[in-house]
């Protein structure tokens, strides 16, 4: 099971939420969602990527 950690960041005075999973020593993959969706839509693929 992949464990996600959530964070709040501010870019150009706009608040954003991000979630991280996987090995911090490897190159990151950024997954973005569109309007009417949220980060949980990526849980299945993010879990897979975080373990590989």
Coordinates of C-alpha atoms in Angstrom, one line a residue:
X1 CA 0.0 0.0 0.0
X2 CA 1.3 3.4 -1.0
X3 CA 1.3 6.1 1.7
X4 CA 0.6 9.7 0.5
X5 CA 1.7 12.8 2.4
X6 CA -0.1 16.1 1.8
X7 CA 1.4 19.5 1.7
X8 CA 0.2 23.1 1.1
X9 CA 2.4 25.4 -1.1
X10 CA 2.0 28.9 -2.4
X11 CA 3.0 29.9 -5.9
X12 CA 2.6 33.4 -7.2
X13 CA 0.4 34.2 -4.2
X14 CA -2.0 31.3 -5.1
X15 CA -2.5 28.4 -2.7
X16 CA -2.0 24.8 -3.9
X17 CA -2.3 21.4 -2.3
X18 CA 0.1 18.6 -3.3
X19 CA 0.5 15.0 -2.4
X20 CA 3.7 12.9 -2.5
X21 CA 4.4 9.2 -2.5
X22 CA 7.3 7.0 -3.3
X23 CA 11.1 7.1 -3.0
X24 CA 12.3 10.8 -2.6
X25 CA 15.7 9.7 -4.1
X26 CA 14.4 9.1 -7.6
X27 CA 13.1 11.5 -10.3
X28 CA 9.6 12.9 -9.6
X29 CA 6.6 12.5 -11.8
X30 CA 4.0 15.3 -11.6
X31 CA 0.4 14.3 -12.2
X32 CA -2.1 17.2 -12.7
X33 CA -5.9 17.0 -12.6
X34 CA -8.4 19.2 -14.4
X35 CA -11.4 21.1 -13.2
X36 CA -14.1 19.0 -11.5
X37 CA -11.5 16.4 -10.4
X38 CA -9.1 16.1 -7.5
X39 CA -5.8 14.5 -6.6
X40 CA -7.5 11.3 -5.5
X41 CA -8.3 10.6 -9.1
X42 CA -4.7 9.7 -9.5
X43 CA -4.5 7.3 -6.5
X44 CA -4.4 4.1 -8.6
X45 CA -1.6 5.2 -11.0
X46 CA 0.3 7.2 -8.3
X47 CA 0.3 4.1 -6.1
X48 CA 1.7 2.0 -8.9
X49 CA 4.4 4.6 -9.9
X50 CA 5.3 5.1 -6.2
X51 CA 6.2 1.4 -5.9
X52 CA 8.1 1.1 -9.2

